[in-house]
Coordinates of C-alpha atoms and ligand atoms in Angstrom, one line a residue:
M177 CA -37.1 -0.9 -9.8
D178 CA -35.5 1.9 -11.8
K179 CA -34.1 1.2 -15.3
L180 CA -32.0 3.4 -17.5
L181 CA -33.0 3.9 -21.2
I182 CA -30.3 5.0 -23.5
Q183 CA -30.6 6.0 -27.1
G184 CA -27.2 5.3 -28.5
G185 CA -25.3 7.3 -31.1
A186 CA -24.9 10.7 -29.5
V187 CA -21.4 12.2 -29.4
L188 CA -20.6 13.4 -25.9
S189 CA -19.3 17.0 -25.7
G190 CA -19.1 19.8 -23.2
E191 CA -18.2 20.0 -19.5
V192 CA -19.3 18.2 -16.4
A193 CA -18.2 18.3 -12.8
I194 CA -16.9 15.2 -11.0
S195 CA -18.2 14.4 -7.5
G196 CA -16.3 13.5 -4.3
A197 CA -14.9 10.0 -4.2
K198 CA -17.2 7.3 -2.8
N199 CA -14.3 5.2 -1.8
A200 CA -12.7 8.0 0.1
A201 CA -15.9 9.3 1.6
L202 CA -17.0 6.0 3.1
P203 CA -13.9 5.4 5.3
I204 CA -13.6 9.1 6.1
L205 CA -17.2 9.3 7.4
C206 CA -16.3 6.4 9.7
A207 CA -13.3 8.3 11.0
A208 CA -15.9 10.6 12.8
L209 CA -16.5 7.6 15.1
L210 CA -13.1 8.2 16.6
T211 CA -13.8 11.5 18.3
T212 CA -16.4 13.0 20.6
E213 CA -16.1 16.3 18.7
P214 CA -18.0 17.2 15.5
V215 CA -16.2 16.6 12.2
H216 CA -17.2 18.7 9.2
F217 CA -17.0 17.3 5.6
T218 CA -17.3 19.0 2.2
N219 CA -17.5 17.5 -1.3
V220 CA -19.5 14.5 0.0
P221 CA -21.0 12.7 -3.1
Q222 CA -24.8 12.2 -3.1
L223 CA -24.9 8.5 -3.4
N224 CA -27.0 5.6 -2.0
D225 CA -23.9 4.1 -0.4
I226 CA -23.3 7.4 1.5
S227 CA -27.0 7.5 2.6
T228 CA -26.6 3.9 3.8
M229 CA -23.5 4.8 5.8
L230 CA -25.1 7.8 7.3
R231 CA -28.1 5.7 8.4
L232 CA -25.7 3.2 10.0
L233 CA -23.8 5.9 11.8
A234 CA -27.1 7.5 13.0
D235 CA -28.2 4.1 14.4
M236 CA -25.1 4.1 16.5
G237 CA -26.0 7.5 18.0
V238 CA -23.9 9.7 15.7
G239 CA -25.5 13.1 15.0
V240 CA -25.8 13.7 11.3
T241 CA -26.4 17.3 10.0
K242 CA -26.5 18.0 6.3
D243 CA -25.0 21.3 5.2
G244 CA -26.0 22.4 1.7
V245 CA -25.7 20.0 -1.2
D246 CA -22.4 18.3 -0.4
G247 CA -21.6 19.4 3.2
L248 CA -22.1 17.3 6.3
T249 CA -21.3 17.4 10.0
L250 CA -21.0 14.2 12.0
D251 CA -21.1 14.4 15.8
G252 CA -19.9 11.3 17.6
G253 CA -20.4 12.8 21.1
K254 CA -23.4 10.6 21.9
L255 CA -22.2 7.4 20.2
N256 CA -23.9 4.7 22.3
N257 CA -24.6 1.7 20.1
P258 CA -21.5 0.2 18.5
V259 CA -23.4 -2.2 16.3
A260 CA -23.7 -2.6 12.5
S261 CA -26.6 -4.9 11.7
Y262 CA -26.7 -7.5 8.8
E263 CA -29.5 -5.4 7.2
M264 CA -27.0 -2.5 6.8
V265 CA -23.9 -4.5 5.9
K266 CA -25.5 -6.7 3.4
T267 CA -26.2 -3.8 1.0
M268 CA -22.8 -2.2 1.4
R269 CA -19.7 -4.2 2.3
A270 CA -17.8 -1.0 3.2
A271 CA -19.9 -1.0 6.4
I272 CA -17.1 -3.2 7.8
L273 CA -15.1 0.1 8.0
V274 CA -16.9 0.9 11.3
L275 CA -15.2 -2.1 13.0
G276 CA -11.8 -0.6 13.6
P277 CA -13.0 2.8 14.8
L278 CA -15.7 1.4 17.1
V279 CA -13.4 -1.0 18.9
A280 CA -10.7 1.7 19.3
R281 CA -13.2 4.3 20.7
C282 CA -15.8 2.2 22.5
G283 CA -13.7 -0.9 23.5
E284 CA -16.3 -3.0 21.8
A285 CA -18.0 -3.5 18.5
R286 CA -20.5 -5.9 16.9
V287 CA -20.4 -5.8 13.2
S288 CA -22.2 -8.2 10.8
L289 CA -19.9 -10.2 8.5
P290 CA -20.4 -8.9 5.0
G291 CA -20.5 -12.3 3.4
G292 CA -19.8 -12.9 -0.3
C293 CA -20.8 -10.6 -3.1
A294 CA -21.3 -10.9 -6.8
I295 CA -17.7 -10.1 -7.8
G296 CA -16.0 -12.6 -5.5
A297 CA -15.8 -14.0 -2.0
R298 CA -14.2 -10.9 -0.4
P299 CA -13.4 -12.1 3.1
V300 CA -12.5 -9.7 5.9
D301 CA -9.9 -12.1 7.6
Q302 CA -7.2 -9.5 7.3
H303 CA -9.2 -6.8 9.1
I304 CA -9.8 -9.3 11.9
K305 CA -6.2 -10.6 12.1
G306 CA -4.9 -7.1 12.3
L307 CA -7.2 -6.1 15.1
Q308 CA -6.2 -9.3 16.9
A309 CA -2.6 -8.4 16.6
M310 CA -3.5 -5.1 18.3
G311 CA -4.9 -7.1 21.2
A312 CA -8.6 -7.2 20.4
E313 CA -10.4 -10.3 21.4
I314 CA -12.5 -11.3 18.5
S315 CA -15.2 -14.0 18.1
V316 CA -17.4 -14.6 15.2
E317 CA -20.9 -15.7 16.3
H318 CA -24.2 -15.9 14.5
G319 CA -22.7 -14.1 11.5
Y320 CA -21.4 -11.2 13.6
V321 CA -17.8 -10.2 14.4
H322 CA -17.7 -9.3 18.0
A323 CA -14.5 -7.4 19.0
K324 CA -13.4 -6.3 22.5
A325 CA -10.4 -4.5 23.8
S326 CA -10.1 -2.2 26.8
R327 CA -7.4 -0.4 24.8
L328 CA -5.8 -1.5 21.6
K329 CA -2.0 -1.8 21.6
G330 CA 0.3 -0.8 18.8
A331 CA 1.5 -3.7 16.7
R332 CA 3.4 -4.7 13.6
I333 CA 1.0 -6.0 11.0
C334 CA 1.8 -7.4 7.6
T335 CA -1.3 -8.2 5.6
D336 CA -1.3 -11.3 3.4
M337 CA -2.5 -9.3 0.4
V338 CA -3.0 -5.6 -0.4
T339 CA -6.4 -4.7 1.0
V340 CA -7.8 -1.2 0.7
T341 CA -10.5 -1.3 3.3
G342 CA -8.4 -3.6 5.5
T343 CA -5.6 -1.0 5.5
E344 CA -8.1 1.8 6.3
N345 CA -9.8 -0.1 9.1
L346 CA -6.5 -0.9 10.8
M347 CA -5.1 2.6 10.3
M348 CA -8.2 4.1 12.0
A349 CA -8.0 1.7 14.9
A350 CA -4.3 2.3 15.4
C351 CA -4.9 6.1 15.8
L352 CA -6.2 5.5 19.4
A353 CA -4.1 2.5 20.2
D354 CA -1.4 2.6 22.9
G355 CA 2.0 2.9 21.1
E356 CA 3.1 2.5 17.5
T357 CA 1.4 0.4 14.8
V358 CA 3.2 -0.4 11.6
I359 CA 1.1 -1.7 8.7
E360 CA 3.3 -3.4 6.1
N361 CA 2.1 -4.4 2.6
A362 CA -0.4 -1.5 3.1
A363 CA -2.6 -0.4 0.2
R364 CA -1.2 2.7 -1.5
E365 CA -4.5 3.9 -3.0
P366 CA -5.1 7.7 -3.0
E367 CA -8.3 7.1 -0.9
V368 CA -6.1 5.7 1.9
V369 CA -4.0 8.9 1.7
D370 CA -7.2 11.1 1.8
L371 CA -8.3 9.2 4.9
A372 CA -4.9 9.6 6.5
N373 CA -5.0 13.4 5.7
C374 CA -8.4 13.6 7.4
L375 CA -7.1 11.7 10.5
V376 CA -4.0 13.8 10.7
S377 CA -6.2 17.0 10.7
M378 CA -8.1 15.3 13.6
G379 CA -4.9 15.0 15.6
A380 CA -3.7 11.5 14.5
R381 CA 0.1 10.9 14.0
I382 CA 0.5 9.0 10.8
S383 CA 3.4 8.8 8.4
G384 CA 3.9 6.8 5.2
A385 CA 0.3 6.8 3.8
G386 CA 0.6 6.3 0.1
T387 CA 3.6 3.9 0.5
D388 CA 3.3 0.2 1.5
V389 CA 4.5 0.9 5.1
I390 CA 2.3 3.1 7.2
R391 CA 3.3 4.1 10.8
I392 CA 0.8 5.3 13.3
Q393 CA 1.7 6.6 16.7
G394 CA -1.4 6.2 18.9
V395 CA -2.8 9.2 20.7
E396 CA -5.2 9.5 23.7
K397 CA -7.9 11.1 21.7
L398 CA -8.7 12.8 18.4
H399 CA -10.5 16.1 17.9
G400 CA -12.9 17.7 15.4
A401 CA -11.7 18.9 12.0
T402 CA -12.9 20.0 8.6
H403 CA -12.1 17.9 5.5
S404 CA -12.9 18.1 1.9
I405 CA -13.3 14.7 0.1
M406 CA -11.0 14.1 -2.9
P407 CA -12.5 13.9 -6.4
D408 CA -13.7 10.5 -7.5
R409 CA -11.0 9.0 -9.8
I410 CA -13.2 6.1 -10.9
E411 CA -16.1 8.4 -11.8
T412 CA -13.6 10.5 -13.7
G413 CA -12.3 7.5 -15.6
T414 CA -15.8 6.3 -16.4
Y415 CA -16.8 9.6 -18.0
L416 CA -13.5 9.7 -19.9
C417 CA -14.4 6.2 -21.3
A418 CA -17.9 7.3 -22.1
A419 CA -16.6 10.3 -24.1
A420 CA -13.9 8.2 -25.7
V421 CA -16.3 5.5 -27.0
T422 CA -18.6 8.1 -28.6
G423 CA -15.8 9.9 -30.4
G424 CA -16.5 12.9 -28.1
D425 CA -14.7 16.0 -26.8
V426 CA -15.4 16.6 -23.1
R427 CA -13.8 18.5 -20.2
L428 CA -14.3 17.0 -16.7
L429 CA -14.1 19.7 -14.0
K430 CA -13.3 19.6 -10.2
T431 CA -11.1 16.5 -10.7
S432 CA -7.5 15.6 -11.1
A433 CA -5.5 13.4 -13.4
A434 CA -2.9 13.0 -10.5
Y435 CA -4.2 9.5 -9.6
L436 CA -5.3 8.4 -13.0
D437 CA -1.9 7.8 -14.7
T438 CA -2.6 4.3 -15.9
V439 CA -6.1 5.1 -17.1
V440 CA -5.0 8.2 -18.9
D441 CA -2.1 6.3 -20.5
K442 CA -4.4 3.6 -21.8
L443 CA -6.8 6.1 -23.2
M444 CA -3.9 7.8 -25.0
D445 CA -2.8 4.3 -26.3
A446 CA -6.4 3.9 -27.6
G447 CA -5.9 7.1 -29.7
C448 CA -7.4 9.8 -27.4
D449 CA -5.9 13.2 -27.0
I450 CA -5.8 14.2 -23.4
T451 CA -5.0 17.6 -21.9
V452 CA -4.5 17.8 -18.2
E453 CA -5.0 21.0 -16.3
R454 CA -4.8 21.7 -12.5
D455 CA -8.5 20.9 -11.8
S456 CA -9.7 19.5 -15.0
I457 CA -9.1 17.0 -17.8
R458 CA -10.1 17.3 -21.4
L459 CA -10.4 14.3 -23.7
V460 CA -10.7 14.5 -27.5
A461 CA -11.5 11.0 -29.0
P462 CA -10.6 9.7 -32.4
K463 CA -13.4 8.4 -34.8
R464 CA -12.5 4.9 -33.8
L465 CA -10.5 3.7 -30.7
K466 CA -7.7 1.2 -30.9
A467 CA -7.9 -1.9 -28.7
V468 CA -5.9 -1.7 -25.5
S469 CA -4.9 -4.6 -23.3
L470 CA -4.6 -4.3 -19.6
R471 CA -4.0 -6.1 -16.3
T472 CA -5.6 -5.0 -13.1
A473 CA -3.5 -4.8 -9.9
P474 CA -3.4 -2.7 -6.7
Y475 CA -2.5 1.0 -7.0
P476 CA -0.5 2.5 -8.7
A477 CA -1.3 -0.2 -11.4
F478 CA -4.5 -0.3 -13.4
P479 CA -7.6 -0.2 -11.1
T480 CA -10.0 -3.2 -11.0
D481 CA -12.7 -0.6 -10.7
M482 CA -12.0 0.6 -14.3
Q483 CA -11.8 -2.9 -15.8
A484 CA -15.4 -3.2 -16.9
Q485 CA -15.5 0.3 -18.5
F486 CA -12.4 -0.6 -20.6
M487 CA -13.9 -3.9 -21.6
A488 CA -16.8 -1.8 -23.0
I489 CA -14.6 0.5 -25.0
N490 CA -12.6 -2.4 -26.4
C491 CA -15.9 -4.0 -27.6
V492 CA -16.0 -1.5 -30.5
A493 CA -12.3 -0.7 -30.8
E494 CA -10.1 -1.7 -33.7
G495 CA -8.2 -4.9 -32.9
V496 CA -8.1 -7.4 -30.1
A497 CA -7.5 -6.7 -26.4
T498 CA -6.7 -9.0 -23.6
I499 CA -8.0 -8.0 -20.2
R500 CA -6.6 -9.7 -17.1
E501 CA -8.3 -9.4 -13.8
T502 CA -6.1 -10.2 -10.8
I503 CA -8.0 -8.7 -7.8
F504 CA -11.4 -10.4 -7.9
E505 CA -12.2 -13.9 -9.0
N506 CA -15.6 -13.2 -10.6
R507 CA -15.4 -9.8 -12.1
F508 CA -16.4 -10.5 -15.7
M509 CA -20.2 -10.7 -15.3
H510 CA -20.6 -7.7 -17.6
A511 CA -19.1 -9.8 -20.4
N512 CA -22.3 -11.8 -21.0
E513 CA -24.4 -8.6 -20.9
L514 CA -22.1 -6.9 -23.3
A515 CA -22.4 -9.9 -25.6
R516 CA -26.2 -9.3 -25.6
L517 CA -25.4 -6.0 -27.4
G518 CA -23.3 -7.8 -29.9
A519 CA -19.8 -7.8 -28.3
D520 CA -17.3 -10.6 -29.1
I521 CA -15.8 -11.5 -25.7
Q522 CA -14.2 -14.8 -24.8
I523 CA -13.5 -15.5 -21.1
E524 CA -10.6 -17.9 -20.2
G525 CA -10.3 -17.9 -16.4
S526 CA -9.1 -14.5 -15.3
N527 CA -8.5 -13.4 -18.9
A528 CA -11.0 -11.8 -21.3
I529 CA -10.2 -11.6 -24.9
V530 CA -12.2 -8.8 -26.6
R531 CA -12.4 -8.6 -30.4
G532 CA -13.6 -5.3 -31.5
V533 CA -16.7 -5.3 -33.6
A534 CA -17.8 -2.6 -36.0
R535 CA -21.0 -1.8 -34.1
L536 CA -23.1 -2.8 -31.1
E537 CA -26.9 -3.0 -31.2
G538 CA -29.2 -1.8 -28.4
A539 CA -30.9 -4.5 -26.2
T540 CA -32.2 -5.0 -22.7
V541 CA -29.4 -5.8 -20.3
M542 CA -29.0 -6.3 -16.6
A543 CA -26.6 -4.5 -14.2
T544 CA -24.9 -7.0 -12.0
D545 CA -22.6 -4.8 -9.9
L546 CA -21.6 -1.2 -9.7
R547 CA -18.8 -1.0 -12.3
A548 CA -20.4 -3.6 -14.5
S549 CA -23.4 -1.2 -14.7
A550 CA -21.1 1.6 -15.8
S551 CA -19.7 -0.6 -18.6
L552 CA -23.3 -1.2 -19.8
V553 CA -23.9 2.5 -19.9
I554 CA -20.8 3.1 -21.9
A555 CA -21.8 0.3 -24.4
G556 CA -25.3 1.7 -24.5
L557 CA -24.1 5.1 -25.5
V558 CA -22.4 3.7 -28.6
A559 CA -24.9 0.9 -29.5
Q560 CA -27.3 1.6 -32.3
G561 CA -30.9 2.0 -31.1
E562 CA -32.2 1.7 -27.6
T563 CA -30.5 0.0 -24.6
L564 CA -32.5 -0.6 -21.5
I565 CA -30.4 -1.3 -18.4
D566 CA -32.2 -3.1 -15.6
R567 CA -31.3 -3.0 -11.9
I568 CA -29.6 0.3 -11.9
Y569 CA -29.7 0.5 -8.1
H570 CA -26.1 -0.7 -8.5
L571 CA -25.3 2.4 -10.5
D572 CA -27.0 4.7 -7.9
R573 CA -24.7 3.3 -5.2
G574 CA -21.6 4.9 -6.9
Y575 CA -22.5 7.4 -9.6
A576 CA -24.0 10.7 -8.5
Q577 CA -26.7 12.2 -10.8
I578 CA -25.6 10.0 -13.6
E579 CA -28.5 10.8 -16.0
E580 CA -28.2 14.5 -15.4
K581 CA -24.5 14.5 -16.0
L582 CA -24.7 12.4 -19.2
T583 CA -27.6 14.5 -20.5
K584 CA -25.5 17.6 -19.9
L585 CA -22.9 16.1 -22.2
G586 CA -25.5 15.5 -24.9
A587 CA -26.4 11.8 -24.2
I588 CA -30.0 10.7 -24.7
V589 CA -30.7 9.0 -21.4
K590 CA -33.8 8.6 -19.4
R591 CA -34.6 7.0 -16.0
V592 CA -37.6 4.7 -16.3
H593 CA -39.5 4.0 -13.0
Ligands
UD1_1456 C1 -11.9 -1.6 -2.2 C2 -12.9 -0.7 -3.0 C3 -13.4 -1.4 -4.2 C4 -12.2 -1.9 -5.1 C5 -11.2 -2.7 -4.2 C6 -10.0 -3.1 -5.0 C7 -13.8 0.6 -1.2 C8 -15.1 0.9 -0.4 N1 -14.0 -0.4 -2.1 O1 -12.7 -2.8 -1.8 O2 -14.1 -0.5 -4.9 O3 -12.7 -2.7 -6.1 O4 -10.8 -2.0 -3.1 O5 -9.3 -2.0 -5.4 O6 -12.8 1.2 -1.1 N2 -9.2 -9.8 0.7 C9 -9.1 -10.9 1.5 N3 -9.2 -10.7 2.9 C10 -9.4 -9.5 3.5 C11 -9.5 -8.4 2.6 C12 -9.4 -8.6 1.2 O7 -8.9 -12.0 1.1 O8 -9.5 -9.4 4.7 C13 -9.1 -10.0 -0.8 C14 -10.3 -9.7 -1.5 O9 -11.2 -10.7 -1.6 C15 -9.8 -9.2 -2.9 C16 -8.5 -8.5 -2.5 O10 -8.1 -9.0 -1.2 O11 -9.5 -10.3 -3.7 C17 -8.5 -7.0 -2.5 O12 -9.7 -6.6 -1.7 P1 -9.8 -5.2 -1.0 O13 -8.6 -4.3 -1.4 O14 -9.9 -5.5 0.5 O15 -11.1 -4.7 -1.5 P2 -12.1 -3.8 -0.7 O16 -11.3 -3.0 0.3 O17 -13.3 -4.6 -0.2

């Protein structure tokens, strides 16, 4: 199992390019299931989660052709096996995103239940209830969701809570349904908008993506298209935090601050100077950051996927920060690992109180989930001496070429096999 060895203390500087967004690419690749024609994608990030999704789609009969470093064509013309096995879904919950497109296109799907995961229970009841409202017959047997519908019917669906992949699954299913579907309490995340843009270029009729009411007029069929995946706002935020904690000066290229308002605001509150250009963001950090409190909530509020990284920067900031996690019930696992580096963090239910310390010290720590791993990297960059991060397969799920990118910015980082 790979580990990451970081020699702390280097000040990050220079430029690095941000990859396409994992959380946009995963649903968008599933959109190719909705048509018999080839769909071409660019700016696809090179990540383990993407490889897993491509294996899953290939298992179903989808043709996968790589085109250069970040290009890809998916051809659903020979789709013949609408099944997602437990083996695939257990490593990547986003595999549930095939459910909506499969039942809409094939009239049938068998998809393993993802089960719980480290950060919380994460049920998929809203995905199921929405499809049922659209007329799908759904049974859950032997750990698999079995969905059937000769043709889905448009419906009015109001989800009990804001769910990102739930909104995406239902929006994709509704594209081929008979009549209009209205999704209320829809997720407003930019990745939902990117998916909607891709679907529209495939011939879907969608309005309201980016608001909490999305309307989809079903069509008979969708066609091929070309779509470029949006930049990864969480990868962008993670590198901004890494630069900030080291007192660095970096410019992130091929990205946008458009969807990062809350993150940029917090970094400015922490004392960073941020300059936003059309396709790049520059951050110049002060010698020592100021503590910043935050509360996670669905977009456009502060993203839960940036909570762990901000906990890391608060560990060495001046002052006391309160971090409140409202999306997932068990998303503070990085706190114990950060404490191994010398952080002072007190957990009280869904609140973490972080008292900034003058310095962290390198130690061996364990990555527990994707964003928790990123927080350990950030802490390792500023800790004195060596930090060894175990189980970085979590990191490889969501950060493309992380050691190359960090090294380019001047970090002393090595992958240990
Ligand atoms: C997506 C993101 C993930 C991010 C999360 C919240 C992808 C591939 N993943 O995950 O990185 O952390 O949004 O921004 O885009 N819930 C239910 N029933 C459901 C669905 C969700 O109870 O049917 C609950 C979840 O347990 C959680 C909350 O709703 O507490 C939000 O989850 P959701 O937005 O669905 O997260 P994901 O789409 O899985």
